[in-house]
Structure formats: structure tokens, C-alpha cells
Amino acid sequence: MKPLVAGNWKMHFDRAGARALAGDLMRSLPAPLEAAEVAVFPPFTSLAEVAAALSGGDVTLGAQNFHPEDSGAFTGEVSLPMLLDVGVTRVLAGHSERRHVLLEDDAFVNRKVLAALKHDLLPILCVGEKLEEREAGKTAAVVERQVRAGLKGVPPERAGDVTLAYEPVWAIGTGLNATPKQAAEVHAQIRKLLVDLWKEGGRGVRILYGGSVKPENSRELLKTPEVNGLLVGGASLKADSFVRIVRAAG
Ligand code: PEP
């Protein structure tokens, strides 16, 4: 399976900055992209600009957030039809900042996954334990709960449209990354859960690693069993570091 490298730009860049970064990626990434798939997740205000800058290339466009309803009285929210309208093809669901800062629970994350699939958008379901949960020996239980709850009601025939991302919360934006051994343990557990849920279909689902991925650690993480790509925050904000990570993927 081709690795996926996804760049989460979080709440960074005005339109000019986002356009400049997308343009740099278009100039610096190999074209066509053969060894890896690449997606970027700009803020809402830059989605249309970035869609235009990426047009004709292989880098795909993702959105960091959305509301599961198609329309309605949800002040401040953005729906999937709106995202489709600007060319988005992938969406994040369950990112730790949405779970722990914006207080989205497992049930809401599940609604988002199901809504994305209903609109034929490809969700990346993010899961991962907090530091206190790891220290209390609860990593496996937390990850299992988030995977099972997040994927509730997703039929096996949609397995190919889903991507998982293991992102230990203590590793996100902290400079601390999981060791390949820690990542391998949790990725193997997630693979087992996916096979348990979807049988053979679960074997083809990508499981990304995320959490302080940098050019310096990306190659080793990508060699780790069951790591099928990377979700990159900080290091995706500069073309040079993101391109080095993509090149490490192939
Ligand atoms: C993320 O935003 O999903 C992430 C992993 O961030 P960082 O790479 O900065 O830790």
C-alpha cells in the first residue's frame, strides 16, 4: 500500500501564506507523485486558494474540521457539502485538539466519520492516549475505545475509504515522538481491531503515525511495521521539511 503523508496546517497562515506554501509544494514535490500520496489540510479560509494552487497536481485537499449535519442552525460550523464545493476530498475526525480542547466525544466523532462517508469524503480517524493514560497503563483500552466507537456502523465495504491515525496526545506539538517500538505496539493493536471489525478489508486500511514527525525521524517511523504513512503538524508548515518527509516515504 502506498504511504499517505498528510500535512495538518492547523490555525496557521492567511490566504497569501497558504497560497505560497501550496505553490512551493507544487514546485518541490516530484510530479507525478509516485511513491506516496500527499494531502494538505489548510484552515477553512484558505481552502479555495489552496485548491486553486494545487490544481493539476497530485496533492489532494483536506479539511481539518466540519459539522456532521448537511446544513442548519449551527452558527460557526462548516458542512461537508460546503467542503465538497471547494474541492476537499479528505477530512480529519477525532483529532486530539478537537477531542481535548474543543471537547468532541466519541459519539460525535462517529457521527463525523459516518457523515463523511455518506458524502464520499475520505475520513482520517485520529486516536491516541494522553500522557496520564499511558502512564496508568491504559493506552490499549483508550485506543480500542476510540477505534471501536469512531468506526461504529461503518460497513466492511467502506473500509477502503477510511484511514486511521495513531497520534499519542503527549507527542503532538511537544517535540516528543513515540519510539518506533511504542508506535509498532499500538499500530499492531489497531490492525488487529480493524481485522476484527472488517476481516480481510481491515488489512488494507492505512494506519498513519502522528506526533512530532520531523525529517529526522520520519524514515525510521515509516519503516516501523504497520506504519502506513504520517500525519504531520508543525513540520508541514514549511515546504522544505514537509518535502523531506514526503521523500522519506519513497
Ligand atoms: C498533528 O497536528 O496531527 C500533529 C501530529 O502535530 P505535530 O506534528 O506538530 O506534533
mmCIF file with all atom_site columns, N, CA and C in Angstrom, residues 165-229:
data_model
loop_
_atom_site.group_PDB
_atom_site.id
_atom_site.type_symbol
_atom_site.label_atom_id
_atom_site.label_alt_id
_atom_site.label_comp_id
_atom_site.label_asym_id
_atom_site.label_entity_id
_atom_site.label_seq_id
_atom_site.pdbx_PDB_ins_code
_atom_site.Cartn_x
_atom_site.Cartn_y
_atom_site.Cartn_z
_atom_site.occupancy
_atom_site.B_iso_or_equiv
_atom_site.pdbx_formal_charge
_atom_site.auth_seq_id
_atom_site.auth_comp_id
_atom_site.auth_asym_id
_atom_site.auth_atom_id
_atom_site.pdbx_PDB_model_num
ATOM 1   N N  . ALA A 1 165 ? -5.345  7.214  12.156 1.00 0.00 ? 165 ALA A N  1
ATOM 2   C CA . ALA A 1 165 ? -4.076  7.859  12.517 1.00 0.00 ? 165 ALA A CA 1
ATOM 3   C C  . ALA A 1 165 ? -3.875  7.663  14.009 1.00 0.00 ? 165 ALA A C  1
ATOM 4   N N  . TYR A 1 166 ? -2.763  7.036  14.368 1.00 0.00 ? 166 TYR A N  1
ATOM 5   C CA . TYR A 1 166 ? -2.414  6.929  15.794 1.00 0.00 ? 166 TYR A CA 1
ATOM 6   C C  . TYR A 1 166 ? -1.569  8.139  16.154 1.00 0.00 ? 166 TYR A C  1
ATOM 7   N N  . GLU A 1 167 ? -2.123  8.965  17.035 1.00 0.00 ? 167 GLU A N  1
ATOM 8   C CA . GLU A 1 167 ? -1.425  10.176 17.448 1.00 0.00 ? 167 GLU A CA 1
ATOM 9   C C  . GLU A 1 167 ? -1.446  10.264 18.972 1.00 0.00 ? 167 GLU A C  1
ATOM 10  N N  . PRO A 1 168 ? -0.391  9.759  19.619 1.00 0.00 ? 168 PRO A N  1
ATOM 11  C CA . PRO A 1 168 ? -0.362  9.884  21.082 1.00 0.00 ? 168 PRO A CA 1
ATOM 12  C C  . PRO A 1 168 ? -0.402  11.365 21.454 1.00 0.00 ? 168 PRO A C  1
ATOM 13  N N  . VAL A 1 169 ? -1.328  11.727 22.329 1.00 0.00 ? 169 VAL A N  1
ATOM 14  C CA . VAL A 1 169 ? -1.555  13.149 22.610 1.00 0.00 ? 169 VAL A CA 1
ATOM 15  C C  . VAL A 1 169 ? -0.283  13.800 23.164 1.00 0.00 ? 169 VAL A C  1
ATOM 16  N N  . TRP A 1 170 ? 0.484   13.035 23.927 1.00 0.00 ? 170 TRP A N  1
ATOM 17  C CA . TRP A 1 170 ? 1.697   13.577 24.549 1.00 0.00 ? 170 TRP A CA 1
ATOM 18  C C  . TRP A 1 170 ? 2.793   13.854 23.515 1.00 0.00 ? 170 TRP A C  1
ATOM 19  N N  . ALA A 1 171 ? 2.597   13.386 22.298 1.00 0.00 ? 171 ALA A N  1
ATOM 20  C CA . ALA A 1 171 ? 3.621   13.576 21.259 1.00 0.00 ? 171 ALA A CA 1
ATOM 21  C C  . ALA A 1 171 ? 3.240   14.685 20.286 1.00 0.00 ? 171 ALA A C  1
ATOM 22  N N  . ILE A 1 172 ? 2.029   15.225 20.406 1.00 0.00 ? 172 ILE A N  1
ATOM 23  C CA . ILE A 1 172 ? 1.578   16.200 19.407 1.00 0.00 ? 172 ILE A CA 1
ATOM 24  C C  . ILE A 1 172 ? 2.063   17.599 19.775 1.00 0.00 ? 172 ILE A C  1
ATOM 25  N N  . GLY A 1 173 ? 2.897   18.138 18.924 1.00 0.00 ? 173 GLY A N  1
ATOM 26  C CA . GLY A 1 173 ? 3.382   19.502 19.111 1.00 0.00 ? 173 GLY A CA 1
ATOM 27  C C  . GLY A 1 173 ? 4.339   19.659 20.282 1.00 0.00 ? 173 GLY A C  1
ATOM 28  N N  . THR A 1 174 ? 4.836   18.553 20.814 1.00 0.00 ? 174 THR A N  1
ATOM 29  C CA . THR A 1 174 ? 5.689   18.632 22.008 1.00 0.00 ? 174 THR A CA 1
ATOM 30  C C  . THR A 1 174 ? 7.154   18.401 21.696 1.00 0.00 ? 174 THR A C  1
ATOM 31  N N  . GLY A 1 175 ? 7.441   17.895 20.499 1.00 0.00 ? 175 GLY A N  1
ATOM 32  C CA . GLY A 1 175 ? 8.818   17.522 20.174 1.00 0.00 ? 175 GLY A CA 1
ATOM 33  C C  . GLY A 1 175 ? 9.141   16.101 20.624 1.00 0.00 ? 175 GLY A C  1
ATOM 34  N N  . LEU A 1 176 ? 8.237   15.489 21.383 1.00 0.00 ? 176 LEU A N  1
ATOM 35  C CA . LEU A 1 176 ? 8.448   14.096 21.806 1.00 0.00 ? 176 LEU A CA 1
ATOM 36  C C  . LEU A 1 176 ? 7.719   13.180 20.834 1.00 0.00 ? 176 LEU A C  1
ATOM 37  N N  . ASN A 1 177 ? 8.437   12.295 20.164 1.00 0.00 ? 177 ASN A N  1
ATOM 38  C CA . ASN A 1 177 ? 7.691   11.360 19.317 1.00 0.00 ? 177 ASN A CA 1
ATOM 39  C C  . ASN A 1 177 ? 7.696   9.981  19.962 1.00 0.00 ? 177 ASN A C  1
ATOM 40  N N  . ALA A 1 178 ? 6.699   9.170  19.610 1.00 0.00 ? 178 ALA A N  1
ATOM 41  C CA . ALA A 1 178 ? 6.706   7.791  20.110 1.00 0.00 ? 178 ALA A CA 1
ATOM 42  C C  . ALA A 1 178 ? 7.919   7.085  19.517 1.00 0.00 ? 178 ALA A C  1
ATOM 43  N N  . THR A 1 179 ? 8.524   6.198  20.268 1.00 0.00 ? 179 THR A N  1
ATOM 44  C CA . THR A 1 179 ? 9.630   5.414  19.697 1.00 0.00 ? 179 THR A CA 1
ATOM 45  C C  . THR A 1 179 ? 9.010   4.458  18.674 1.00 0.00 ? 179 THR A C  1
ATOM 46  N N  . PRO A 1 180 ? 9.815   3.979  17.733 1.00 0.00 ? 180 PRO A N  1
ATOM 47  C CA . PRO A 1 180 ? 9.271   3.004  16.789 1.00 0.00 ? 180 PRO A CA 1
ATOM 48  C C  . PRO A 1 180 ? 8.651   1.814  17.516 1.00 0.00 ? 180 PRO A C  1
ATOM 49  N N  . LYS A 1 181 ? 9.213   1.409  18.655 1.00 0.00 ? 181 LYS A N  1
ATOM 50  C CA . LYS A 1 181 ? 8.650   0.267  19.389 1.00 0.00 ? 181 LYS A CA 1
ATOM 51  C C  . LYS A 1 181 ? 7.252   0.621  19.935 1.00 0.00 ? 181 LYS A C  1
ATOM 52  N N  . GLN A 1 182 ? 7.135   1.815  20.499 1.00 0.00 ? 182 GLN A N  1
ATOM 53  C CA . GLN A 1 182 ? 5.810   2.226  21.020 1.00 0.00 ? 182 GLN A CA 1
ATOM 54  C C  . GLN A 1 182 ? 4.807   2.327  19.875 1.00 0.00 ? 182 GLN A C  1
ATOM 55  N N  . ALA A 1 183 ? 5.243   2.913  18.763 1.00 0.00 ? 183 ALA A N  1
ATOM 56  C CA . ALA A 1 183 ? 4.324   3.048  17.623 1.00 0.00 ? 183 ALA A CA 1
ATOM 57  C C  . ALA A 1 183 ? 3.949   1.660  17.110 1.00 0.00 ? 183 ALA A C  1
ATOM 58  N N  . ALA A 1 184 ? 4.936   0.782  16.991 1.00 0.00 ? 184 ALA A N  1
ATOM 59  C CA . ALA A 1 184 ? 4.660   -0.561 16.442 1.00 0.00 ? 184 ALA A CA 1
ATOM 60  C C  . ALA A 1 184 ? 3.628   -1.296 17.294 1.00 0.00 ? 184 ALA A C  1
ATOM 61  N N  . GLU A 1 185 ? 3.744   -1.160 18.621 1.00 0.00 ? 185 GLU A N  1
ATOM 62  C CA . GLU A 1 185 ? 2.792   -1.858 19.508 1.00 0.00 ? 185 GLU A CA 1
ATOM 63  C C  . GLU A 1 185 ? 1.363   -1.401 19.251 1.00 0.00 ? 185 GLU A C  1
ATOM 64  N N  . VAL A 1 186 ? 1.180   -0.078 19.198 1.00 0.00 ? 186 VAL A N  1
ATOM 65  C CA . VAL A 1 186 ? -0.189  0.431  19.056 1.00 0.00 ? 186 VAL A CA 1
ATOM 66  C C  . VAL A 1 186 ? -0.705  0.203  17.631 1.00 0.00 ? 186 VAL A C  1
ATOM 67  N N  . HIS A 1 187 ? 0.170   0.371  16.638 1.00 0.00 ? 187 HIS A N  1
ATOM 68  C CA . HIS A 1 187 ? -0.279  0.124  15.258 1.00 0.00 ? 187 HIS A CA 1
ATOM 69  C C  . HIS A 1 187 ? -0.697  -1.341 15.079 1.00 0.00 ? 187 HIS A C  1
ATOM 70  N N  . ALA A 1 188 ? 0.045   -2.257 15.703 1.00 0.00 ? 188 ALA A N  1
ATOM 71  C CA . ALA A 1 188 ? -0.330  -3.678 15.601 1.00 0.00 ? 188 ALA A CA 1
ATOM 72  C C  . ALA A 1 188 ? -1.685  -3.904 16.262 1.00 0.00 ? 188 ALA A C  1
ATOM 73  N N  . GLN A 1 189 ? -1.901  -3.229 17.386 1.00 0.00 ? 189 GLN A N  1
ATOM 74  C CA . GLN A 1 189 ? -3.194  -3.371 18.069 1.00 0.00 ? 189 GLN A CA 1
ATOM 75  C C  . GLN A 1 189 ? -4.329  -2.832 17.188 1.00 0.00 ? 189 GLN A C  1
ATOM 76  N N  . ILE A 1 190 ? -4.084  -1.683 16.557 1.00 0.00 ? 190 ILE A N  1
ATOM 77  C CA . ILE A 1 190 ? -5.133  -1.105 15.702 1.00 0.00 ? 190 ILE A CA 1
ATOM 78  C C  . ILE A 1 190 ? -5.407  -2.035 14.516 1.00 0.00 ? 190 ILE A C  1
ATOM 79  N N  . ARG A 1 191 ? -4.343  -2.594 13.937 1.00 0.00 ? 191 ARG A N  1
ATOM 80  C CA . ARG A 1 191 ? -4.554  -3.509 12.798 1.00 0.00 ? 191 ARG A CA 1
ATOM 81  C C  . ARG A 1 191 ? -5.453  -4.673 13.234 1.00 0.00 ? 191 ARG A C  1
ATOM 82  N N  . LYS A 1 192 ? -5.166  -5.225 14.429 1.00 0.00 ? 192 LYS A N  1
ATOM 83  C CA . LYS A 1 192 ? -5.986  -6.350 14.909 1.00 0.00 ? 192 LYS A CA 1
ATOM 84  C C  . LYS A 1 192 ? -7.452  -5.940 15.052 1.00 0.00 ? 192 LYS A C  1
ATOM 85  N N  . LEU A 1 193 ? -7.644  -4.735 15.584 1.00 0.00 ? 193 LEU A N  1
ATOM 86  C CA . LEU A 1 193 ? -9.025  -4.251 15.758 1.00 0.00 ? 193 LEU A CA 1
ATOM 87  C C  . LEU A 1 193 ? -9.712  -4.105 14.399 1.00 0.00 ? 193 LEU A C  1
ATOM 88  N N  . LEU A 1 194 ? -8.969  -3.580 13.408 1.00 0.00 ? 194 LEU A N  1
ATOM 89  C CA . LEU A 1 194 ? -9.559  -3.384 12.081 1.00 0.00 ? 194 LEU A CA 1
ATOM 90  C C  . LEU A 1 194 ? -9.919  -4.715 11.441 1.00 0.00 ? 194 LEU A C  1
ATOM 91  N N  . VAL A 1 195 ? -9.062  -5.715 11.647 1.00 0.00 ? 195 VAL A N  1
ATOM 92  C CA . VAL A 1 195 ? -9.340  -7.035 11.067 1.00 0.00 ? 195 VAL A CA 1
ATOM 93  C C  . VAL A 1 195 ? -10.518 -7.670 11.811 1.00 0.00 ? 195 VAL A C  1
ATOM 94  N N  . ASP A 1 196 ? -10.570 -7.446 13.107 1.00 0.00 ? 196 ASP A N  1
ATOM 95  C CA . ASP A 1 196 ? -11.688 -7.959 13.888 1.00 0.00 ? 196 ASP A CA 1
ATOM 96  C C  . ASP A 1 196 ? -13.012 -7.344 13.388 1.00 0.00 ? 196 ASP A C  1
ATOM 97  N N  . LEU A 1 197 ? -12.963 -6.042 13.085 1.00 0.00 ? 197 LEU A N  1
ATOM 98  C CA . LEU A 1 197 ? -14.180 -5.354 12.628 1.00 0.00 ? 197 LEU A CA 1
ATOM 99  C C  . LEU A 1 197 ? -14.543 -5.706 11.198 1.00 0.00 ? 197 LEU A C  1
ATOM 100 N N  . TRP A 1 198 ? -13.516 -5.734 10.322 1.00 0.00 ? 198 TRP A N  1
ATOM 101 C CA . TRP A 1 198 ? -13.795 -5.767 8.882  1.00 0.00 ? 198 TRP A CA 1
ATOM 102 C C  . TRP A 1 198 ? -13.153 -6.947 8.174  1.00 0.00 ? 198 TRP A C  1
ATOM 103 N N  . LYS A 1 199 ? -12.632 -7.926 8.933  1.00 0.00 ? 199 LYS A N  1
ATOM 104 C CA . LYS A 1 199 ? -11.968 -9.107 8.342  1.00 0.00 ? 199 LYS A CA 1
ATOM 105 C C  . LYS A 1 199 ? -10.900 -8.665 7.336  1.00 0.00 ? 199 LYS A C  1
ATOM 106 N N  . GLU A 1 200 ? -10.854 -9.300 6.153  1.00 0.00 ? 200 GLU A N  1
ATOM 107 C CA . GLU A 1 200 ? -9.781  -9.003 5.191  1.00 0.00 ? 200 GLU A CA 1
ATOM 108 C C  . GLU A 1 200 ? -9.714  -7.503 4.863  1.00 0.00 ? 200 GLU A C  1
ATOM 109 N N  . GLY A 1 201 ? -10.896 -6.868 4.789  1.00 0.00 ? 201 GLY A N  1
ATOM 110 C CA . GLY A 1 201 ? -10.943 -5.435 4.456  1.00 0.00 ? 201 GLY A CA 1
ATOM 111 C C  . GLY A 1 201 ? -10.108 -4.594 5.419  1.00 0.00 ? 201 GLY A C  1
ATOM 112 N N  . GLY A 1 202 ? -9.982  -5.069 6.651  1.00 0.00 ? 202 GLY A N  1
ATOM 113 C CA . GLY A 1 202 ? -9.228  -4.315 7.659  1.00 0.00 ? 202 GLY A CA 1
ATOM 114 C C  . GLY A 1 202 ? -7.733  -4.320 7.403  1.00 0.00 ? 202 GLY A C  1
ATOM 115 N N  . ARG A 1 203 ? -7.270  -5.265 6.573  1.00 0.00 ? 203 ARG A N  1
ATOM 116 C CA . ARG A 1 203 ? -5.817  -5.351 6.313  1.00 0.00 ? 203 ARG A CA 1
ATOM 117 C C  . ARG A 1 203 ? -5.341  -4.261 5.369  1.00 0.00 ? 203 ARG A C  1
ATOM 118 N N  . GLY A 1 204 ? -6.257  -3.744 4.550  1.00 0.00 ? 204 GLY A N  1
ATOM 119 C CA . GLY A 1 204 ? -5.848  -2.740 3.554  1.00 0.00 ? 204 GLY A CA 1
ATOM 120 C C  . GLY A 1 204 ? -6.004  -1.307 4.033  1.00 0.00 ? 204 GLY A C  1
ATOM 121 N N  . VAL A 1 205 ? -6.424  -1.126 5.286  1.00 0.00 ? 205 VAL A N  1
ATOM 122 C CA . VAL A 1 205 ? -6.659  0.233  5.790  1.00 0.00 ? 205 VAL A CA 1
ATOM 123 C C  . VAL A 1 205 ? -5.325  0.840  6.232  1.00 0.00 ? 205 VAL A C  1
ATOM 124 N N  . ARG A 1 206 ? -5.064  2.063  5.767  1.00 0.00 ? 206 ARG A N  1
ATOM 125 C CA . ARG A 1 206 ? -3.821  2.707  6.205  1.00 0.00 ? 206 ARG A CA 1
ATOM 126 C C  . ARG A 1 206 ? -3.920  3.141  7.672  1.00 0.00 ? 206 ARG A C  1
ATOM 127 N N  . ILE A 1 207 ? -2.815  2.956  8.384  1.00 0.00 ? 207 ILE A N  1
ATOM 128 C CA . ILE A 1 207 ? -2.716  3.477  9.751  1.00 0.00 ? 207 ILE A CA 1
ATOM 129 C C  . ILE A 1 207 ? -1.524  4.438  9.770  1.00 0.00 ? 207 ILE A C  1
ATOM 130 N N  . LEU A 1 208 ? -1.819  5.729  9.894  1.00 0.00 ? 208 LEU A N  1
ATOM 131 C CA . LEU A 1 208 ? -0.755  6.739  9.922  1.00 0.00 ? 208 LEU A CA 1
ATOM 132 C C  . LEU A 1 208 ? -0.239  6.902  11.341 1.00 0.00 ? 208 LEU A C  1
ATOM 133 N N  . TYR A 1 209 ? 1.010   7.346  11.458 1.00 0.00 ? 209 TYR A N  1
ATOM 134 C CA . TYR A 1 209 ? 1.514   7.772  12.771 1.00 0.00 ? 209 TYR A CA 1
ATOM 135 C C  . TYR A 1 209 ? 1.580   9.294  12.764 1.00 0.00 ? 209 TYR A C  1
ATOM 136 N N  . GLY A 1 210 ? 1.221   9.917  13.867 1.00 0.00 ? 210 GLY A N  1
ATOM 137 C CA . GLY A 1 210 ? 1.364   11.367 14.004 1.00 0.00 ? 210 GLY A CA 1
ATOM 138 C C  . GLY A 1 210 ? 1.826   11.737 15.391 1.00 0.00 ? 210 GLY A C  1
ATOM 139 N N  . GLY A 1 211 ? 2.633   12.787 15.479 1.00 0.00 ? 211 GLY A N  1
ATOM 140 C CA . GLY A 1 211 ? 3.137   13.249 16.777 1.00 0.00 ? 211 GLY A CA 1
ATOM 141 C C  . GLY A 1 211 ? 4.595   13.614 16.636 1.00 0.00 ? 211 GLY A C  1
ATOM 142 N N  . SER A 1 212 ? 4.850   14.940 16.407 1.00 0.00 ? 212 SER A N  1
ATOM 143 C CA . SER A 1 212 ? 6.231   15.441 16.293 1.00 0.00 ? 212 SER A CA 1
ATOM 144 C C  . SER A 1 212 ? 7.055   14.712 15.244 1.00 0.00 ? 212 SER A C  1
ATOM 145 N N  . VAL A 1 213 ? 6.409   14.430 14.118 1.00 0.00 ? 213 VAL A N  1
ATOM 146 C CA . VAL A 1 213 ? 7.162   13.855 12.988 1.00 0.00 ? 213 VAL A CA 1
ATOM 147 C C  . VAL A 1 213 ? 8.012   14.966 12.374 1.00 0.00 ? 213 VAL A C  1
ATOM 148 N N  . LYS A 1 214 ? 9.276   14.651 12.125 1.00 0.00 ? 214 LYS A N  1
ATOM 149 C CA . LYS A 1 214 ? 10.213  15.614 11.531 1.00 0.00 ? 214 LYS A CA 1
ATOM 150 C C  . LYS A 1 214 ? 10.986  14.884 10.431 1.00 0.00 ? 214 LYS A C  1
ATOM 151 N N  . PRO A 1 215 ? 11.693  15.628 9.595  1.00 0.00 ? 215 PRO A N  1
ATOM 152 C CA . PRO A 1 215 ? 12.504  14.938 8.583  1.00 0.00 ? 215 PRO A CA 1
ATOM 153 C C  . PRO A 1 215 ? 13.456  13.932 9.230  1.00 0.00 ? 215 PRO A C  1
ATOM 154 N N  . GLU A 1 216 ? 13.973  14.282 10.416 1.00 0.00 ? 216 GLU A N  1
ATOM 155 C CA . GLU A 1 216 ? 14.990  13.434 11.072 1.00 0.00 ? 216 GLU A CA 1
ATOM 156 C C  . GLU A 1 216 ? 14.423  12.108 11.580 1.00 0.00 ? 216 GLU A C  1
ATOM 157 N N  . ASN A 1 217 ? 13.153  12.057 11.943 1.00 0.00 ? 217 ASN A N  1
ATOM 158 C CA . ASN A 1 217 ? 12.633  10.777 12.476 1.00 0.00 ? 217 ASN A CA 1
ATOM 159 C C  . ASN A 1 217 ? 11.665  10.084 11.508 1.00 0.00 ? 217 ASN A C  1
ATOM 160 N N  . SER A 1 218 ? 11.391  10.730 10.369 1.00 0.00 ? 218 SER A N  1
ATOM 161 C CA . SER A 1 218 ? 10.328  10.193 9.511  1.00 0.00 ? 218 SER A CA 1
ATOM 162 C C  . SER A 1 218 ? 10.706  8.854  8.877  1.00 0.00 ? 218 SER A C  1
ATOM 163 N N  . ARG A 1 219 ? 11.979  8.728  8.481  1.00 0.00 ? 219 ARG A N  1
ATOM 164 C CA . ARG A 1 219 ? 12.371  7.499  7.776  1.00 0.00 ? 219 ARG A CA 1
ATOM 165 C C  . ARG A 1 219 ? 12.203  6.289  8.700  1.00 0.00 ? 219 ARG A C  1
ATOM 166 N N  . GLU A 1 220 ? 12.668  6.456  9.940  1.00 0.00 ? 220 GLU A N  1
ATOM 167 C CA . GLU A 1 220 ? 12.599  5.328  10.884 1.00 0.00 ? 220 GLU A CA 1
ATOM 168 C C  . GLU A 1 220 ? 11.141  4.992  11.220 1.00 0.00 ? 220 GLU A C  1
ATOM 169 N N  . LEU A 1 221 ? 10.330  6.033  11.398 1.00 0.00 ? 221 LEU A N  1
ATOM 170 C CA . LEU A 1 221 ? 8.914   5.762  11.697 1.00 0.00 ? 221 LEU A CA 1
ATOM 171 C C  . LEU A 1 221 ? 8.239   5.052  10.521 1.00 0.00 ? 221 LEU A C  1
ATOM 172 N N  . LEU A 1 222 ? 8.586   5.473  9.311  1.00 0.00 ? 222 LEU A N  1
ATOM 173 C CA . LEU A 1 222 ? 7.960   4.854  8.133  1.00 0.00 ? 222 LEU A CA 1
ATOM 174 C C  . LEU A 1 222 ? 8.389   3.404  7.935  1.00 0.00 ? 222 LEU A C  1
ATOM 175 N N  . LYS A 1 223 ? 9.535   3.040  8.539  1.00 0.00 ? 223 LYS A N  1
ATOM 176 C CA . LYS A 1 223 ? 9.992   1.644  8.419  1.00 0.00 ? 223 LYS A CA 1
ATOM 177 C C  . LYS A 1 223 ? 9.334   0.748  9.463  1.00 0.00 ? 223 LYS A C  1
ATOM 178 N N  . THR A 1 224 ? 8.652   1.362  10.420 1.00 0.00 ? 224 THR A N  1
ATOM 179 C CA . THR A 1 224 ? 8.044   0.613  11.522 1.00 0.00 ? 224 THR A CA 1
ATOM 180 C C  . THR A 1 224 ? 6.868   -0.222 10.996 1.00 0.00 ? 224 THR A C  1
ATOM 181 N N  . PRO A 1 225 ? 6.779   -1.493 11.424 1.00 0.00 ? 225 PRO A N  1
ATOM 182 C CA . PRO A 1 225 ? 5.675   -2.325 10.934 1.00 0.00 ? 225 PRO A CA 1
ATOM 183 C C  . PRO A 1 225 ? 4.312   -1.676 11.195 1.00 0.00 ? 225 PRO A C  1
ATOM 184 N N  . GLU A 1 226 ? 3.449   -1.793 10.202 1.00 0.00 ? 226 GLU A N  1
ATOM 185 C CA . GLU A 1 226 ? 2.071   -1.268 10.271 1.00 0.00 ? 226 GLU A CA 1
ATOM 186 C C  . GLU A 1 226 ? 1.982   0.258  10.302 1.00 0.00 ? 226 GLU A C  1
ATOM 187 N N  . VAL A 1 227 ? 3.093   0.962  10.060 1.00 0.00 ? 227 VAL A N  1
ATOM 188 C CA . VAL A 1 227 ? 3.015   2.422  9.881  1.00 0.00 ? 227 VAL A CA 1
ATOM 189 C C  . VAL A 1 227 ? 2.917   2.663  8.381  1.00 0.00 ? 227 VAL A C  1
ATOM 190 N N  . ASN A 1 228 ? 1.746   3.120  7.950  1.00 0.00 ? 228 ASN A N  1
ATOM 191 C CA . ASN A 1 228 ? 1.456   3.230  6.507  1.00 0.00 ? 228 ASN A CA 1
ATOM 192 C C  . ASN A 1 228 ? 1.414   4.677  6.041  1.00 0.00 ? 228 ASN A C  1
ATOM 193 N N  . GLY A 1 229 ? 2.047   5.542  6.817  1.00 0.00 ? 229 GLY A N  1
ATOM 194 C CA . GLY A 1 229 ? 2.077   6.944  6.431  1.00 0.00 ? 229 GLY A CA 1
ATOM 195 C C  . GLY A 1 229 ? 2.183   7.802  7.672  1.00 0.00 ? 229 GLY A C  1
#
